[in-house]
Short mmCIF file of C-alpha atoms in Angstrom, two decimals:
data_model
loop_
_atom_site.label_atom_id
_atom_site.label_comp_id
_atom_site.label_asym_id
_atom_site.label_seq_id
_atom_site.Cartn_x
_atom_site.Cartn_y
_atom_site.Cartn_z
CA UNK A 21 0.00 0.00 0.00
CA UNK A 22 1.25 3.19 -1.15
CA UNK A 23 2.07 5.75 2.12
CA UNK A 24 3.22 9.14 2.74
CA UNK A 25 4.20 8.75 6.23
CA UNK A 26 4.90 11.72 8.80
CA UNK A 27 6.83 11.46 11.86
CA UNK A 28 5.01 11.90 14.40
CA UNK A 29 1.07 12.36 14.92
CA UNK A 30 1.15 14.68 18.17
CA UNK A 31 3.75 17.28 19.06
CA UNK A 32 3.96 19.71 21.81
CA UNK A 33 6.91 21.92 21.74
CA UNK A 34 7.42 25.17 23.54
CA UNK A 35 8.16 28.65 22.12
CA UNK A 36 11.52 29.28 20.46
CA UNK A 37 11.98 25.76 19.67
CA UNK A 38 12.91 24.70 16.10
CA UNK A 39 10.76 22.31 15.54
CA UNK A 40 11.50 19.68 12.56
CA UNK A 41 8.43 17.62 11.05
CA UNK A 42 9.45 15.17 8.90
CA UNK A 43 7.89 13.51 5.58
CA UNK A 44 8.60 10.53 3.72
CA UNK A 45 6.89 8.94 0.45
CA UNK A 46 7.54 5.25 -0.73
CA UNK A 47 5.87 5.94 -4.61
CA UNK A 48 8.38 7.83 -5.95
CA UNK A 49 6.37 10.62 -6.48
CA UNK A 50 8.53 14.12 -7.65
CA UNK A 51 6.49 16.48 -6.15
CA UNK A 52 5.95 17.02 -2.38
CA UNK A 53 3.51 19.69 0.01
CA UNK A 54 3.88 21.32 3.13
CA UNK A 55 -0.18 22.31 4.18
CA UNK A 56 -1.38 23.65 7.26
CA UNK A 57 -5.29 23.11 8.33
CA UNK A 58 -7.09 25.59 10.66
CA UNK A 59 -10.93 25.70 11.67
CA UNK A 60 -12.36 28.15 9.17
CA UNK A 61 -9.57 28.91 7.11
CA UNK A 62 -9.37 25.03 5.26
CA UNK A 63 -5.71 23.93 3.98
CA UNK A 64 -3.40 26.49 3.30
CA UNK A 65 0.23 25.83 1.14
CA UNK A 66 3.25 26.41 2.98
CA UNK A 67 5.75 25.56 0.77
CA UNK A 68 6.46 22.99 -2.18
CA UNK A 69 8.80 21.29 -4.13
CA UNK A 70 9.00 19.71 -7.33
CA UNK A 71 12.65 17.94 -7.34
CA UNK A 72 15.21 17.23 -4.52
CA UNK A 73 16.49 20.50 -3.83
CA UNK A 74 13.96 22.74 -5.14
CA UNK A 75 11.53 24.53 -3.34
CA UNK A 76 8.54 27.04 -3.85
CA UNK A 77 6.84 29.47 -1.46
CA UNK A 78 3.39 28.85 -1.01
CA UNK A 79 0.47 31.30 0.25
CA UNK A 80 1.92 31.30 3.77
CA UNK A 81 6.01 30.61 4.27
CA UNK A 82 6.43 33.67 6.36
CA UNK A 83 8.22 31.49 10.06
CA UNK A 84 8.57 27.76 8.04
CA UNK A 85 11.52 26.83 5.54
CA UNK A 86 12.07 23.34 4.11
CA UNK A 87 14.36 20.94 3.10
CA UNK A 88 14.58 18.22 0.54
CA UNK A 89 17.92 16.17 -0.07
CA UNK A 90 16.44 13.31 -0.84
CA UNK A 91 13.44 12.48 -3.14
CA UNK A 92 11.12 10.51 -0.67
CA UNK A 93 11.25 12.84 2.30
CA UNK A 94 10.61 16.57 2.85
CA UNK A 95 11.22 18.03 5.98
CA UNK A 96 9.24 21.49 7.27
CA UNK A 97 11.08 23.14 9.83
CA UNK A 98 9.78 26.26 12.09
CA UNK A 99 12.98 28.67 12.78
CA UNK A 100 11.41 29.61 16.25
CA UNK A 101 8.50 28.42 17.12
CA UNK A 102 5.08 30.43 18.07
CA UNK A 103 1.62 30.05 19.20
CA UNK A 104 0.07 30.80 16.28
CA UNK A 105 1.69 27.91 14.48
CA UNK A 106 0.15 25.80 16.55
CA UNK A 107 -2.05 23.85 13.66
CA UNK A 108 -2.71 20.70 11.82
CA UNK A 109 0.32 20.23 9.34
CA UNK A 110 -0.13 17.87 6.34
CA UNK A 111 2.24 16.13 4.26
CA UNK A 112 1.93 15.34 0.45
CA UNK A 113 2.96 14.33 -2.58
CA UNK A 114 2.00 14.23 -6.16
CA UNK A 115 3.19 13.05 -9.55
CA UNK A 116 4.79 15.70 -11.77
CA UNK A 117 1.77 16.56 -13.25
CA UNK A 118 0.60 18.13 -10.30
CA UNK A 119 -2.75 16.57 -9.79
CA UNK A 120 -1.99 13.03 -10.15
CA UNK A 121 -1.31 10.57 -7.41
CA UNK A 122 -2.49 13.12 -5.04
CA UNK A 123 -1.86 10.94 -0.95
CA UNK A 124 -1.95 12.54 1.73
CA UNK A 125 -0.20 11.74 5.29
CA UNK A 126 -2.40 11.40 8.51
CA UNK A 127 -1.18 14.37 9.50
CA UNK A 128 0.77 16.27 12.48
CA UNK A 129 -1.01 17.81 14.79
CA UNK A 130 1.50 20.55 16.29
CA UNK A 131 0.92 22.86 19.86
CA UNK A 132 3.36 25.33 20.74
CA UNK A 133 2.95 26.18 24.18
CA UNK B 2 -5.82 32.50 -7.76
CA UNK B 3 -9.16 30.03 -7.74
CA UNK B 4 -11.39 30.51 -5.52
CA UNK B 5 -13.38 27.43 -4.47
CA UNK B 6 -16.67 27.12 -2.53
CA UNK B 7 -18.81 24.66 -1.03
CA UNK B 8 -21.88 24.44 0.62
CA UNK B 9 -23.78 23.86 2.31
CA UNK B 10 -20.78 24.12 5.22
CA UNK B 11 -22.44 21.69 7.91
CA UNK B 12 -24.86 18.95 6.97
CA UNK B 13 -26.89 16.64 9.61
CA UNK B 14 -28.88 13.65 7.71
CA UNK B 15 -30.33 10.57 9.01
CA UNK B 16 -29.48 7.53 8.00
CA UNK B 17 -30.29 6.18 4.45
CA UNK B 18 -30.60 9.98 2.98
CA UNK B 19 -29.01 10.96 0.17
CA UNK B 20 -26.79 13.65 0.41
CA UNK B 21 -25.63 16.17 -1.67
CA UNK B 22 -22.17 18.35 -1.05
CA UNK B 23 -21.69 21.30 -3.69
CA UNK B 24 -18.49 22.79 -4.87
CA UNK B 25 -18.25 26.03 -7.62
CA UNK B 26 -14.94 27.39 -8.74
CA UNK B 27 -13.97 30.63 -10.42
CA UNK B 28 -11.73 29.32 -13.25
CA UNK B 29 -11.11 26.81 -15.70
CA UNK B 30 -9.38 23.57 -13.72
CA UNK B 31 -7.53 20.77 -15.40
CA UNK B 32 -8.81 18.78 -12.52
CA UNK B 33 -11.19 18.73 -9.40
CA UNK B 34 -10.58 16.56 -6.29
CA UNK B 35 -13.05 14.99 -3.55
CA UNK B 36 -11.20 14.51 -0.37
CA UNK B 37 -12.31 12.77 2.83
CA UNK B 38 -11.36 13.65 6.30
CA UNK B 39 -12.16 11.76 9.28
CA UNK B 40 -12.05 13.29 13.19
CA UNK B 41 -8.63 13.44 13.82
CA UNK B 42 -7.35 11.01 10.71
CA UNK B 43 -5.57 12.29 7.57
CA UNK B 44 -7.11 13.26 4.08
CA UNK B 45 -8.54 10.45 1.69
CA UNK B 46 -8.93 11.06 -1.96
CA UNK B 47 -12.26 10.25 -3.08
CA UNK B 48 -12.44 11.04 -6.68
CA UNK B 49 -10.18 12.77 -8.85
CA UNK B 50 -12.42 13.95 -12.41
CA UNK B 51 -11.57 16.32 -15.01
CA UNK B 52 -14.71 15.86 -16.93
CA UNK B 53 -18.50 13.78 -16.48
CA UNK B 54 -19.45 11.49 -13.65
CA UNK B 55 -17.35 8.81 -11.51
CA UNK B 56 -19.18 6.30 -9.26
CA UNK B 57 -17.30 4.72 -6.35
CA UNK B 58 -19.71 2.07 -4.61
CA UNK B 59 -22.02 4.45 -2.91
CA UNK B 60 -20.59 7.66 -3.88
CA UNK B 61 -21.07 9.51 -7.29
CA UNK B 62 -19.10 12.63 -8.18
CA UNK B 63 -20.03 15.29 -11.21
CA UNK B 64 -18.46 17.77 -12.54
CA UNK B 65 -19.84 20.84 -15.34
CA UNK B 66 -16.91 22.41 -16.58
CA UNK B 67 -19.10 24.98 -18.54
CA UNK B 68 -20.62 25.83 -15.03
CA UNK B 69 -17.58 25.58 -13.09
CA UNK B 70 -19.53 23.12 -10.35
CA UNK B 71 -19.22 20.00 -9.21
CA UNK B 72 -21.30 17.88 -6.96
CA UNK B 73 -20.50 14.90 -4.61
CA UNK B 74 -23.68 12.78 -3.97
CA UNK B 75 -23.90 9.63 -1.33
CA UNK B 76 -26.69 7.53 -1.72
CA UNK B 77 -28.37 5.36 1.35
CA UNK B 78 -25.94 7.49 3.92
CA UNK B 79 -24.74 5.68 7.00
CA UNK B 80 -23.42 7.00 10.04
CA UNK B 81 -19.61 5.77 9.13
CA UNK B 82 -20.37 8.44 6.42
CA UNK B 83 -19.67 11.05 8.53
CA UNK B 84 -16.69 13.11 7.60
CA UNK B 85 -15.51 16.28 6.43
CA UNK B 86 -15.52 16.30 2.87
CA UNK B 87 -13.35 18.86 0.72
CA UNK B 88 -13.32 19.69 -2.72
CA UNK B 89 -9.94 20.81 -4.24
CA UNK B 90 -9.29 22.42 -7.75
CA UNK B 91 -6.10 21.75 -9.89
CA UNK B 92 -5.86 25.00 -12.53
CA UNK B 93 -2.05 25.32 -12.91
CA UNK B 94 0.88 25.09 -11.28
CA UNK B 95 1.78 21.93 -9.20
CA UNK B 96 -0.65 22.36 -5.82
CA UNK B 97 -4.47 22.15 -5.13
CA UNK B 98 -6.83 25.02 -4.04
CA UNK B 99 -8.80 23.67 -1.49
CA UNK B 100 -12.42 24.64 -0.11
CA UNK B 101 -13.16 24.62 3.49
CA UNK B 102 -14.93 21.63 3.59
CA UNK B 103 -18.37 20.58 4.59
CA UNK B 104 -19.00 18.52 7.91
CA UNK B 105 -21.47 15.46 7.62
CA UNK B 106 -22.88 14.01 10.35
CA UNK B 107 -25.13 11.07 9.69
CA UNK B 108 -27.83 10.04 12.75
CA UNK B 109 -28.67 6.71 13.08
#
């Protein structure tokens, strides 16, 4: 069974902390998504990437960067953490042409206390 | 950027109703998505249609391009229905403009 499987389901990490959340794929998908889900507000982007070492800002990458070195794994890291990123963050990945192959993983769900 | 609605935003039912969940959209797509969400759980992809009708055991999705809607019906609902469910344009580009969803909750 195909997976995109995140790290870790619950996190609680206090503020300042730079907080890693990991992402890996097993279908050899090219493209991978940071999202973030809030009541009201739905799934926003974060940030993307089509390739191993390529990213793209999404509609809200203001506090997150990202890393990709390897194909299967994306990592979303938060410089210094705040409150206000505490959220739902979802993994995902795609095939090139963007809509195909969309998984997603069962998400993160992060509190910064 | 798209923007993509759905209604109604919170839907009750009894069991065996059928349901519909609307989406409309503001541009042309080169694909539309139906995404499930359970409490707590991670997103499921329902349907994925560019064009017509798809039929997945008791769901049915449609899509009017000309109209820019799309509909996602569940016949004889059941109370392990109950979900959010998102629709999520594809126009261009490489991610998915979502909608904010529509909470089911099917009574027994």
């Amino acid at each position: 069974d195909v997976k995109v499987t995140q790290s870790s389901r619950y996190l609680v990490k206090r503020t300042g902390e730079k907080v890693f959340l990991e992402c890996v794929q097993d279908m050899d998908h090219e493209n991978m998504f940071w999202y973030r889900q809030d009541p009201g507000l739905g799934l926003r982007l974060i940030y993307f990437s089509y390739d191993v070492k390529m990213k793209e800002k999404g509609d809200i990458p203001e506090g997150y960067s990202v890393s990709r070195e390897k194909k299967e794994r994306f990592s979303l890291i938060l410089e210094s953490a705040s409150t206000n990123q505490t959220s739902m963050y979802l993994c995902a990945s795609s095939l090139l042409s963007g809509w195909e192959g969309y998984t997603f993983g069962s998400g993160t769900r992060l509190t910064v206390v | 950027k798209n923007e993509v609605e759905q209604s109604p935003q919170n839907l009750t039912a009894q069991e065996g109703e059928f349901i519909t969940i609307n989406c409309s959209y503001s541009v042309g797509i080169s694909a539309l998505h139906w995404l499930q969400q359970h409490p707590g759980g991670g997103i499921v992809s329902l349907f994925m249609l560019s064009s017509g009708k798809k039929k997945h055991g008791r769901l049915i999705a449609t899509i009017n391009i000309q109209e820019k809607h799309s509909s996602l019906h569940i016949t004889a609902s059941h109370p392990r229905d109950s979900a959010v469910y998102i629709c999520a344009s594809h126009d261009s580009g490489y991610a998915l403009n979502f909608g904010k969803g529509t909470s089911l909750l099917v009574t027994p």
